[in-house]
């Protein structure tokens, strides 16, 4: 029986001062207890749509509002944000800014206390408990990792016991393993507590695995609202709106099957009647052999003072050598010391003990400012790298200040290279996530370093911008001798890296090729990594070595097919 | 000169010290008290010195202040800044008095003023080092301060560590991406001037980033019933229900009051430059 929790009829909305409607004649019904994924390209008004559910539109953003939105039987137009907020919880994309109190317990209780609920203590404890983060209650919000902060924001919304929870792009600011945890929790809430969950999502993999129905938005109105299985079959349509199908779906459909497997295991089951030899994947030959030594770490030990006194050890007697021609991925869990190692390798900080040598010079003998022309470090948050009023000035800051001969020429070439012409005059902060990454990459390139160190260059990017950055990194090989990337993004590791350093407990526990990492289930489980879907599928199919890309597995099937045809003939 | 890692007097240290101070992580006598009692205690000690010119009394109050900051476990950064500030003040006052033809009387008068400011400063350190943001905002609400002020204080504390973190990243960016001055200048003044310039410039990106992120915060406040709480008193009642005046609070305030009375008595018995 139909029991809609949200009903939208002929809704149109225009932001004050805008020339055209953001939402155009939207008609949509969301059933109680559903798990809905709202997908669509940038500017499809997904977030705007969700803000009509809790009354932020039209009460906080007062624009031209037409149509009727009914939430849990209440007409939002005659209601208020406060009243609707107890029915609809909202977790923002930049959820860090949603936490307003210093400690977790206090932040979660903030809503219930404001609404004068005497049960606030039980409510917030129950919310913390249902998300499995009771242990964090006394932490300060600035001590939390990204995943913990997201769960705290979610708990803050849950403490008001809403009927509907909206989560705006959980994957954007979290690494895939954390995002998966968020989705598991949302699934529990949906299944065990009957909460209606609405997520805005770019990543088809998550949609496939967790959602029950999918709304595709384009140009301010829904194109369709379909059960997830039907939605995933429309790969071309999704691709057109900037949502490439999950790797497993790409493969299965590429092999001519009309199916949309939701997980690698499902895909393997579908492929059961297509035998493939265990050694069918032929790794492409390794490119150029590593050359001269670019940087070297010997016996590096480092740690930070903690708030309570004492030293938290981050790196422990670490040794490694980086050579020219290498594309190195640095992987490991949160707090494994990836950023610290990058900063040491850039000579920005010096270790408590041990020696780092860059291009033959010890970092203890050369100041950080001098070393920056040999080793460039790009921080994790791009917006903190925009110091000037325009992208061009930011790129030019280093060459101009160092009085490099032909500074303007360098800047022009970098802008050419990264194709930033259209954006060069804009303030970096106003760009989209993918554009910001490209801009910071150009800042690094204009420093013309031998060693380029990047901290999480693909985090918080949608699939398409992510692919752009990966491609660009691959193209840099000729101008940078050695690139090191600290990352959680295993697809980047699979497609780009030539060598992976696995960091855990302050040491490098493995120094392997990407394929070996994804073949070694004990290793990736130990450090909490999540291989790309295609490698997981390869493992399900019993392949060794595992494939690193959809194309590799295609080729493997092709080769098998060719072989069987030949045998028949 | 070889570079080594520093644990003290580094940016990281300043950040840790500020956090320890703001969040009262060192514990201490006042940290375990009811915030209202701490505020009352503080106001008392901050007002008293202005009612006397007697150096004996002021020195006694100063001693009470010193004992309080020991009990409050004030950290080295704040203490160091206080001592430096007081020291500079004394030197500057003496030089000024000497230049403008003052005599010992002038110095005594200035010392009295310095002692008063010192007492207020000591009491402030002891009180605010011991109040974490939650307690402070609860105390403000208890004294019927506007809700916006109470929230602002606690929100400021929440943002502090994040802003310091951002500042150090931005400053580091400036440092690495601009060239050091070609000549150091006398006593390295050019280097100093460039650092000062970079410190100022580093605020610009941070302001813009903060302005951007605050948009979400304001919307989130709306959805979490902040305006509702302004119109409705039940939220305030819940917050106040958490506060309890215990014997220890009364004892601390009474003991301090007695000590102040004794100091005034001592001042009457042995007055100095009244």
mmCIF file of N, CA, C and O in Angstrom, chain B residues 138-229:
data_model
loop_
_atom_site.group_PDB
_atom_site.id
_atom_site.type_symbol
_atom_site.label_atom_id
_atom_site.label_comp_id
_atom_site.label_asym_id
_atom_site.label_seq_id
_atom_site.Cartn_x
_atom_site.Cartn_y
_atom_site.Cartn_z
ATOM 1 N N UNK B 138 27.262 28.236 29.424
ATOM 2 C CA UNK B 138 26.195 27.977 30.396
ATOM 3 C C UNK B 138 26.135 29.086 31.445
ATOM 4 O O UNK B 138 25.057 29.546 31.821
ATOM 5 N N UNK B 139 27.343 29.513 31.896
ATOM 6 C CA UNK B 139 27.371 30.584 32.893
ATOM 7 C C UNK B 139 26.773 31.864 32.326
ATOM 8 O O UNK B 139 25.997 32.557 32.997
ATOM 9 N N UNK B 140 27.101 32.167 31.077
ATOM 10 C CA UNK B 140 26.565 33.387 30.453
ATOM 11 C C UNK B 140 25.050 33.318 30.363
ATOM 12 O O UNK B 140 24.349 34.297 30.629
ATOM 13 N N UNK B 141 24.546 32.130 29.990
ATOM 14 C CA UNK B 141 23.085 31.983 29.912
ATOM 15 C C UNK B 141 22.472 32.141 31.296
ATOM 16 O O UNK B 141 21.433 32.779 31.471
ATOM 17 N N UNK B 142 23.158 31.572 32.305
ATOM 18 C CA UNK B 142 22.653 31.664 33.675
ATOM 19 C C UNK B 142 22.509 33.120 34.116
ATOM 20 O O UNK B 142 21.580 33.470 34.831
ATOM 21 N N UNK B 143 23.464 33.958 33.677
ATOM 22 C CA UNK B 143 23.383 35.375 34.047
ATOM 23 C C UNK B 143 22.557 36.179 33.045
ATOM 24 O O UNK B 143 22.676 37.395 32.955
ATOM 25 N N UNK B 144 21.784 35.473 32.247
ATOM 26 C CA UNK B 144 20.851 36.084 31.299
ATOM 27 C C UNK B 144 21.531 36.955 30.258
ATOM 28 O O UNK B 144 21.021 38.007 29.868
ATOM 29 N N UNK B 145 22.716 36.539 29.848
ATOM 30 C CA UNK B 145 23.351 37.217 28.715
ATOM 31 C C UNK B 145 22.562 36.838 27.466
ATOM 32 O O UNK B 145 21.893 35.810 27.457
ATOM 33 N N UNK B 146 22.602 37.659 26.416
ATOM 34 C CA UNK B 146 21.849 37.316 25.202
ATOM 35 C C UNK B 146 22.307 35.952 24.679
ATOM 36 O O UNK B 146 23.488 35.624 24.757
ATOM 37 N N UNK B 147 21.359 35.184 24.136
ATOM 38 C CA UNK B 147 21.657 33.844 23.651
ATOM 39 C C UNK B 147 22.741 33.886 22.578
ATOM 40 O O UNK B 147 23.589 33.019 22.499
ATOM 41 N N UNK B 148 22.685 34.930 21.743
ATOM 42 C CA UNK B 148 23.653 35.073 20.667
ATOM 43 C C UNK B 148 25.083 35.157 21.227
ATOM 44 O O UNK B 148 25.999 34.546 20.690
ATOM 45 N N UNK B 149 25.255 35.882 22.317
ATOM 46 C CA UNK B 149 26.582 36.040 22.924
ATOM 47 C C UNK B 149 27.079 34.695 23.464
ATOM 48 O O UNK B 149 28.198 34.268 23.186
ATOM 49 N N UNK B 150 26.196 34.013 24.203
ATOM 50 C CA UNK B 150 26.580 32.735 24.782
ATOM 51 C C UNK B 150 26.960 31.751 23.690
ATOM 52 O O UNK B 150 27.966 31.050 23.782
ATOM 53 N N UNK B 151 26.176 31.719 22.627
ATOM 54 C CA UNK B 151 26.480 30.797 21.543
ATOM 55 C C UNK B 151 27.772 31.205 20.845
ATOM 56 O O UNK B 151 28.627 30.368 20.550
ATOM 57 N N UNK B 152 27.913 32.508 20.611
ATOM 58 C CA UNK B 152 29.106 33.017 19.926
ATOM 59 C C UNK B 152 30.375 32.611 20.645
ATOM 60 O O UNK B 152 31.341 32.178 20.015
ATOM 61 N N UNK B 153 30.362 32.711 21.971
ATOM 62 C CA UNK B 153 31.539 32.342 22.754
ATOM 63 C C UNK B 153 31.887 30.872 22.534
ATOM 64 O O UNK B 153 33.016 30.515 22.213
ATOM 65 N N UNK B 154 30.863 30.017 22.639
ATOM 66 C CA UNK B 154 31.158 28.590 22.512
ATOM 67 C C UNK B 154 31.547 28.246 21.078
ATOM 68 O O UNK B 154 32.415 27.407 20.840
ATOM 69 N N UNK B 155 30.939 28.914 20.104
ATOM 70 C CA UNK B 155 31.286 28.659 18.705
ATOM 71 C C UNK B 155 32.711 29.128 18.397
ATOM 72 O O UNK B 155 33.463 28.463 17.684
ATOM 73 N N UNK B 156 33.081 30.256 18.999
ATOM 74 C CA UNK B 156 34.439 30.763 18.822
ATOM 75 C C UNK B 156 35.472 29.754 19.304
ATOM 76 O O UNK B 156 36.433 29.453 18.605
ATOM 77 N N UNK B 157 35.212 29.170 20.450
ATOM 78 C CA UNK B 157 36.106 28.161 20.974
ATOM 79 C C UNK B 157 36.199 26.960 20.041
ATOM 80 O O UNK B 157 37.243 26.385 19.843
ATOM 81 N N UNK B 158 35.052 26.560 19.488
ATOM 82 C CA UNK B 158 35.035 25.406 18.605
ATOM 83 C C UNK B 158 35.856 25.678 17.347
ATOM 84 O O UNK B 158 36.532 24.805 16.824
ATOM 85 N N UNK B 159 35.804 26.940 16.875
ATOM 86 C CA UNK B 159 36.517 27.275 15.643
ATOM 87 C C UNK B 159 38.007 27.487 15.872
ATOM 88 O O UNK B 159 38.806 27.342 14.959
ATOM 89 N N UNK B 160 38.380 27.855 17.087
ATOM 90 C CA UNK B 160 39.764 28.250 17.360
ATOM 91 C C UNK B 160 40.818 27.266 16.834
ATOM 92 O O UNK B 160 41.670 27.643 16.042
ATOM 93 N N UNK B 161 40.748 25.981 17.225
ATOM 94 C CA UNK B 161 41.785 25.053 16.754
ATOM 95 C C UNK B 161 41.808 24.940 15.235
ATOM 96 O O UNK B 161 42.871 24.834 14.639
ATOM 97 N N UNK B 162 40.622 24.986 14.620
ATOM 98 C CA UNK B 162 40.552 24.847 13.168
ATOM 99 C C UNK B 162 41.186 26.062 12.494
ATOM 100 O O UNK B 162 41.937 25.948 11.532
ATOM 101 N N UNK B 163 40.907 27.249 13.050
ATOM 102 C CA UNK B 163 41.479 28.456 12.467
ATOM 103 C C UNK B 163 43.003 28.469 12.614
ATOM 104 O O UNK B 163 43.716 28.869 11.685
ATOM 105 N N UNK B 164 43.500 28.019 13.759
ATOM 106 C CA UNK B 164 44.955 27.992 13.935
ATOM 107 C C UNK B 164 45.579 27.045 12.910
ATOM 108 O O UNK B 164 46.581 27.352 12.276
ATOM 109 N N UNK B 165 44.936 25.892 12.759
ATOM 110 C CA UNK B 165 45.415 24.901 11.795
ATOM 111 C C UNK B 165 45.460 25.510 10.390
ATOM 112 O O UNK B 165 46.460 25.413 9.690
ATOM 113 N N UNK B 166 44.355 26.163 9.994
ATOM 114 C CA UNK B 166 44.296 26.768 8.666
ATOM 115 C C UNK B 166 45.350 27.845 8.526
ATOM 116 O O UNK B 166 46.022 27.960 7.513
ATOM 117 N N UNK B 167 45.495 28.634 9.580
ATOM 118 C CA UNK B 167 46.468 29.721 9.524
ATOM 119 C C UNK B 167 47.864 29.161 9.281
ATOM 120 O O UNK B 167 48.602 29.667 8.439
ATOM 121 N N UNK B 168 48.208 28.079 10.010
ATOM 122 C CA UNK B 168 49.576 27.589 9.841
ATOM 123 C C UNK B 168 49.773 27.013 8.444
ATOM 124 O O UNK B 168 50.848 27.157 7.866
ATOM 125 N N UNK B 169 48.726 26.391 7.869
ATOM 126 C CA UNK B 169 48.859 25.884 6.498
ATOM 127 C C UNK B 169 49.054 27.025 5.508
ATOM 128 O O UNK B 169 49.927 26.981 4.643
ATOM 129 N N UNK B 170 48.225 28.066 5.642
ATOM 130 C CA UNK B 170 48.313 29.182 4.708
ATOM 131 C C UNK B 170 49.659 29.894 4.849
ATOM 132 O O UNK B 170 50.337 30.206 3.870
ATOM 133 N N UNK B 171 50.077 30.092 6.095
ATOM 134 C CA UNK B 171 51.347 30.778 6.335
ATOM 135 C C UNK B 171 52.506 29.966 5.748
ATOM 136 O O UNK B 171 53.409 30.512 5.123
ATOM 137 N N UNK B 172 52.423 28.656 5.926
ATOM 138 C CA UNK B 172 53.459 27.784 5.376
ATOM 139 C C UNK B 172 53.496 27.904 3.857
ATOM 140 O O UNK B 172 54.568 27.957 3.248
ATOM 141 N N UNK B 173 52.294 27.986 3.253
ATOM 142 C CA UNK B 173 52.213 28.163 1.806
ATOM 143 C C UNK B 173 52.937 29.426 1.369
ATOM 144 O O UNK B 173 53.740 29.409 0.436
ATOM 145 N N UNK B 174 52.673 30.517 2.064
ATOM 146 C CA UNK B 174 53.346 31.783 1.738
ATOM 147 C C UNK B 174 54.852 31.638 1.872
ATOM 148 O O UNK B 174 55.628 32.074 1.042
ATOM 149 N N UNK B 175 55.260 31.016 2.955
ATOM 150 C CA UNK B 175 56.684 30.911 3.257
ATOM 151 C C UNK B 175 57.396 30.113 2.158
ATOM 152 O O UNK B 175 58.469 30.482 1.709
ATOM 153 N N UNK B 176 56.760 29.019 1.717
ATOM 154 C CA UNK B 176 57.429 28.163 0.741
ATOM 155 C C UNK B 176 57.352 28.729 -0.663
ATOM 156 O O UNK B 176 58.198 28.463 -1.494
ATOM 157 N N UNK B 177 56.304 29.527 -0.927
ATOM 158 C CA UNK B 177 56.105 29.953 -2.310
ATOM 159 C C UNK B 177 56.666 31.338 -2.599
ATOM 160 O O UNK B 177 56.649 31.778 -3.742
ATOM 161 N N UNK B 178 57.108 32.059 -1.579
ATOM 162 C CA UNK B 178 57.760 33.341 -1.875
ATOM 163 C C UNK B 178 59.245 33.204 -1.538
ATOM 164 O O UNK B 178 59.631 32.422 -0.680
ATOM 165 N N UNK B 179 60.069 33.976 -2.235
ATOM 166 C CA UNK B 179 61.504 33.887 -2.015
ATOM 167 C C UNK B 179 61.884 34.666 -0.770
ATOM 168 O O UNK B 179 61.258 35.676 -0.458
ATOM 169 N N UNK B 180 62.899 34.216 -0.032
ATOM 170 C CA UNK B 180 63.393 35.019 1.083
ATOM 171 C C UNK B 180 64.031 36.299 0.519
ATOM 172 O O UNK B 180 64.458 36.303 -0.638
ATOM 173 N N UNK B 181 64.062 37.395 1.302
ATOM 174 C CA UNK B 181 64.647 38.633 0.772
ATOM 175 C C UNK B 181 66.117 38.394 0.393
ATOM 176 O O UNK B 181 66.807 37.643 1.085
ATOM 177 N N UNK B 182 66.572 39.022 -0.705
ATOM 178 C CA UNK B 182 67.937 38.760 -1.163
ATOM 179 C C UNK B 182 68.987 39.166 -0.126
ATOM 180 O O UNK B 182 70.008 38.505 0.023
ATOM 181 N N UNK B 183 68.749 40.317 0.567
ATOM 182 C CA UNK B 183 69.692 40.717 1.628
ATOM 183 C C UNK B 183 68.946 40.679 2.953
ATOM 184 O O UNK B 183 67.777 41.064 3.021
ATOM 185 N N UNK B 184 69.609 40.221 3.997
ATOM 186 C CA UNK B 184 68.936 40.093 5.284
ATOM 187 C C UNK B 184 68.722 41.432 5.964
ATOM 188 O O UNK B 184 67.780 41.604 6.727
ATOM 189 N N UNK B 185 69.606 42.395 5.676
ATOM 190 C CA UNK B 185 69.483 43.695 6.325
ATOM 191 C C UNK B 185 70.059 43.659 7.723
ATOM 192 O O UNK B 185 70.419 42.594 8.234
ATOM 193 N N UNK B 186 70.113 44.825 8.369
ATOM 194 C CA UNK B 186 70.697 44.934 9.712
ATOM 195 C C UNK B 186 69.890 44.085 10.701
ATOM 196 O O UNK B 186 68.667 44.228 10.780
ATOM 197 N N UNK B 187 70.542 43.194 11.421
ATOM 198 C CA UNK B 187 69.888 42.289 12.376
ATOM 199 C C UNK B 187 68.768 41.483 11.710
ATOM 200 O O UNK B 187 67.820 41.050 12.357
ATOM 201 N N UNK B 188 68.878 41.314 10.400
ATOM 202 C CA UNK B 188 67.864 40.553 9.674
ATOM 203 C C UNK B 188 66.509 41.236 9.627
ATOM 204 O O UNK B 188 65.485 40.574 9.574
ATOM 205 N N UNK B 189 66.472 42.578 9.622
ATOM 206 C CA UNK B 189 65.165 43.267 9.679
ATOM 207 C C UNK B 189 64.309 42.988 8.455
ATOM 208 O O UNK B 189 63.087 42.915 8.538
ATOM 209 N N UNK B 190 64.977 42.788 7.296
ATOM 210 C CA UNK B 190 64.194 42.512 6.094
ATOM 211 C C UNK B 190 63.447 41.183 6.237
ATOM 212 O O UNK B 190 62.297 41.052 5.809
ATOM 213 N N UNK B 191 64.116 40.194 6.849
ATOM 214 C CA UNK B 191 63.466 38.905 7.063
ATOM 215 C C UNK B 191 62.265 39.084 7.992
ATOM 216 O O UNK B 191 61.155 38.620 7.713
ATOM 217 N N UNK B 192 62.504 39.837 9.085
ATOM 218 C CA UNK B 192 61.423 40.102 10.034
ATOM 219 C C UNK B 192 60.255 40.801 9.371
ATOM 220 O O UNK B 192 59.096 40.429 9.561
ATOM 221 N N UNK B 193 60.578 41.822 8.550
ATOM 222 C CA UNK B 193 59.519 42.584 7.885
ATOM 223 C C UNK B 193 58.724 41.684 6.956
ATOM 224 O O UNK B 193 57.492 41.763 6.904
ATOM 225 N N UNK B 194 59.433 40.790 6.237
ATOM 226 C CA UNK B 194 58.715 39.912 5.317
ATOM 227 C C UNK B 194 57.795 38.954 6.090
ATOM 228 O O UNK B 194 56.661 38.711 5.675
ATOM 229 N N UNK B 195 58.294 38.450 7.216
ATOM 230 C CA UNK B 195 57.457 37.562 8.035
ATOM 231 C C UNK B 195 56.206 38.286 8.492
ATOM 232 O O UNK B 195 55.108 37.756 8.399
ATOM 233 N N UNK B 196 56.393 39.506 8.984
ATOM 234 C CA UNK B 196 55.237 40.273 9.466
ATOM 235 C C UNK B 196 54.234 40.461 8.337
ATOM 236 O O UNK B 196 53.023 40.299 8.527
ATOM 237 N N UNK B 197 54.759 40.764 7.147
ATOM 238 C CA UNK B 197 53.878 40.977 6.002
ATOM 239 C C UNK B 197 53.106 39.686 5.682
ATOM 240 O O UNK B 197 51.899 39.711 5.440
ATOM 241 N N UNK B 198 53.812 38.550 5.744
ATOM 242 C CA UNK B 198 53.158 37.284 5.423
ATOM 243 C C UNK B 198 52.085 36.930 6.457
ATOM 244 O O UNK B 198 51.037 36.399 6.110
ATOM 245 N N UNK B 199 52.369 37.255 7.728
ATOM 246 C CA UNK B 199 51.382 36.972 8.771
ATOM 247 C C UNK B 199 50.094 37.718 8.464
ATOM 248 O O UNK B 199 48.994 37.164 8.520
ATOM 249 N N UNK B 200 50.233 38.991 8.095
ATOM 250 C CA UNK B 200 49.048 39.797 7.810
ATOM 251 C C UNK B 200 48.330 39.259 6.576
ATOM 252 O O UNK B 200 47.111 39.061 6.581
ATOM 253 N N UNK B 201 49.104 38.973 5.524
ATOM 254 C CA UNK B 201 48.488 38.494 4.282
ATOM 255 C C UNK B 201 47.790 37.147 4.476
ATOM 256 O O UNK B 201 46.811 36.856 3.806
ATOM 257 N N UNK B 202 48.287 36.339 5.415
ATOM 258 C CA UNK B 202 47.714 35.006 5.617
ATOM 259 C C UNK B 202 46.266 35.078 6.110
ATOM 260 O O UNK B 202 45.513 34.123 5.951
ATOM 261 N N UNK B 203 45.895 36.204 6.707
ATOM 262 C CA UNK B 203 44.527 36.301 7.206
ATOM 263 C C UNK B 203 43.504 36.404 6.087
ATOM 264 O O UNK B 203 42.381 35.958 6.213
ATOM 265 N N UNK B 204 43.938 36.962 4.953
ATOM 266 C CA UNK B 204 43.001 37.207 3.865
ATOM 267 C C UNK B 204 42.342 35.919 3.353
ATOM 268 O O UNK B 204 41.117 35.804 3.359
ATOM 269 N N UNK B 205 43.144 34.901 2.972
ATOM 270 C CA UNK B 205 42.480 33.661 2.532
ATOM 271 C C UNK B 205 41.635 33.019 3.627
ATOM 272 O O UNK B 205 40.575 32.449 3.338
ATOM 273 N N UNK B 206 42.070 33.135 4.873
ATOM 274 C CA UNK B 206 41.325 32.483 5.947
ATOM 275 C C UNK B 206 39.957 33.131 6.137
ATOM 276 O O UNK B 206 38.943 32.464 6.295
ATOM 277 N N UNK B 207 39.931 34.466 6.071
ATOM 278 C CA UNK B 207 38.645 35.166 6.201
ATOM 279 C C UNK B 207 37.696 34.705 5.112
ATOM 280 O O UNK B 207 36.539 34.396 5.365
ATOM 281 N N UNK B 208 38.210 34.656 3.873
ATOM 282 C CA UNK B 208 37.338 34.286 2.761
ATOM 283 C C UNK B 208 36.834 32.853 2.917
ATOM 284 O O UNK B 208 35.658 32.583 2.722
ATOM 285 N N UNK B 209 37.734 31.939 3.311
ATOM 286 C CA UNK B 209 37.307 30.549 3.500
ATOM 287 C C UNK B 209 36.267 30.442 4.603
ATOM 288 O O UNK B 209 35.287 29.716 4.484
ATOM 289 N N UNK B 210 36.504 31.181 5.699
ATOM 290 C CA UNK B 210 35.576 31.111 6.820
ATOM 291 C C UNK B 210 34.217 31.661 6.416
ATOM 292 O O UNK B 210 33.181 31.068 6.701
ATOM 293 N N UNK B 211 34.248 32.792 5.694
ATOM 294 C CA UNK B 211 32.995 33.388 5.260
ATOM 295 C C UNK B 211 32.188 32.380 4.459
ATOM 296 O O UNK B 211 30.968 32.282 4.583
ATOM 297 N N UNK B 212 32.877 31.586 3.660
ATOM 298 C CA UNK B 212 32.195 30.606 2.827
ATOM 299 C C UNK B 212 31.593 29.487 3.688
ATOM 300 O O UNK B 212 30.455 29.084 3.491
ATOM 301 N N UNK B 213 32.384 29.008 4.660
ATOM 302 C CA UNK B 213 31.905 27.860 5.426
ATOM 303 C C UNK B 213 30.815 28.248 6.421
ATOM 304 O O UNK B 213 29.998 27.409 6.801
ATOM 305 N N UNK B 214 30.794 29.515 6.826
ATOM 306 C CA UNK B 214 29.795 29.933 7.809
ATOM 307 C C UNK B 214 28.377 29.878 7.229
ATOM 308 O O UNK B 214 27.407 29.712 7.948
ATOM 309 N N UNK B 215 28.270 29.964 5.891
ATOM 310 C CA UNK B 215 26.946 29.872 5.269
ATOM 311 C C UNK B 215 26.241 28.588 5.667
ATOM 312 O O UNK B 215 25.063 28.593 6.010
ATOM 313 N N UNK B 216 26.982 27.474 5.621
ATOM 314 C CA UNK B 216 26.391 26.196 6.018
ATOM 315 C C UNK B 216 26.021 26.230 7.488
ATOM 316 O O UNK B 216 24.951 25.766 7.881
ATOM 317 N N UNK B 217 26.926 26.799 8.304
ATOM 318 C CA UNK B 217 26.680 26.822 9.741
ATOM 319 C C UNK B 217 25.369 27.527 10.056
ATOM 320 O O UNK B 217 24.572 27.054 10.866
ATOM 321 N N UNK B 218 25.137 28.663 9.400
ATOM 322 C CA UNK B 218 23.928 29.432 9.690
ATOM 323 C C UNK B 218 22.676 28.639 9.316
ATOM 324 O O UNK B 218 21.714 28.581 10.074
ATOM 325 N N UNK B 219 22.737 27.980 8.157
ATOM 326 C CA UNK B 219 21.597 27.157 7.758
ATOM 327 C C UNK B 219 21.389 26.010 8.739
ATOM 328 O O UNK B 219 20.266 25.706 9.132
ATOM 329 N N UNK B 220 22.515 25.383 9.131
ATOM 330 C CA UNK B 220 22.425 24.238 10.036
ATOM 331 C C UNK B 220 21.834 24.664 11.377
ATOM 332 O O UNK B 220 21.029 23.951 11.967
ATOM 333 N N UNK B 221 22.212 25.859 11.844
ATOM 334 C CA UNK B 221 21.665 26.359 13.110
ATOM 335 C C UNK B 221 20.156 26.456 13.029
ATOM 336 O O UNK B 221 19.434 26.122 13.963
ATOM 337 N N UNK B 222 19.696 26.931 11.888
ATOM 338 C CA UNK B 222 18.263 27.070 11.664
ATOM 339 C C UNK B 222 17.587 25.699 11.784
ATOM 340 O O UNK B 222 16.573 25.557 12.453
ATOM 341 N N UNK B 223 18.189 24.683 11.137
ATOM 342 C CA UNK B 223 17.551 23.367 11.153
ATOM 343 C C UNK B 223 17.694 22.694 12.510
ATOM 344 O O UNK B 223 17.019 21.708 12.772
ATOM 345 N N UNK B 224 18.586 23.194 13.345
ATOM 346 C CA UNK B 224 18.764 22.524 14.632
ATOM 347 C C UNK B 224 18.099 23.299 15.766
ATOM 348 O O UNK B 224 18.418 23.112 16.927
ATOM 349 N N UNK B 225 17.194 24.161 15.384
ATOM 350 C CA UNK B 225 16.321 24.777 16.377
ATOM 351 C C UNK B 225 16.912 25.942 17.149
ATOM 352 O O UNK B 225 16.438 26.296 18.220
ATOM 353 N N UNK B 226 17.957 26.578 16.588
ATOM 354 C CA UNK B 226 18.591 27.674 17.316
ATOM 355 C C UNK B 226 17.640 28.858 17.495
ATOM 356 O O UNK B 226 17.498 29.399 18.589
ATOM 357 N N UNK B 227 16.947 29.238 16.433
ATOM 358 C CA UNK B 227 15.996 30.352 16.541
ATOM 359 C C UNK B 227 14.814 29.974 17.417
ATOM 360 O O UNK B 227 14.296 30.790 18.158
ATOM 361 N N UNK B 228 14.433 28.718 17.325
ATOM 362 C CA UNK B 228 13.335 28.230 18.153
ATOM 363 C C UNK B 228 13.675 28.411 19.634
ATOM 364 O O UNK B 228 12.860 28.863 20.431
ATOM 365 N N UNK B 229 14.934 28.079 19.992
ATOM 366 C CA UNK B 229 15.360 28.192 21.388
ATOM 367 C C UNK B 229 15.347 29.649 21.846
ATOM 368 O O UNK B 229 15.129 29.931 23.023
#
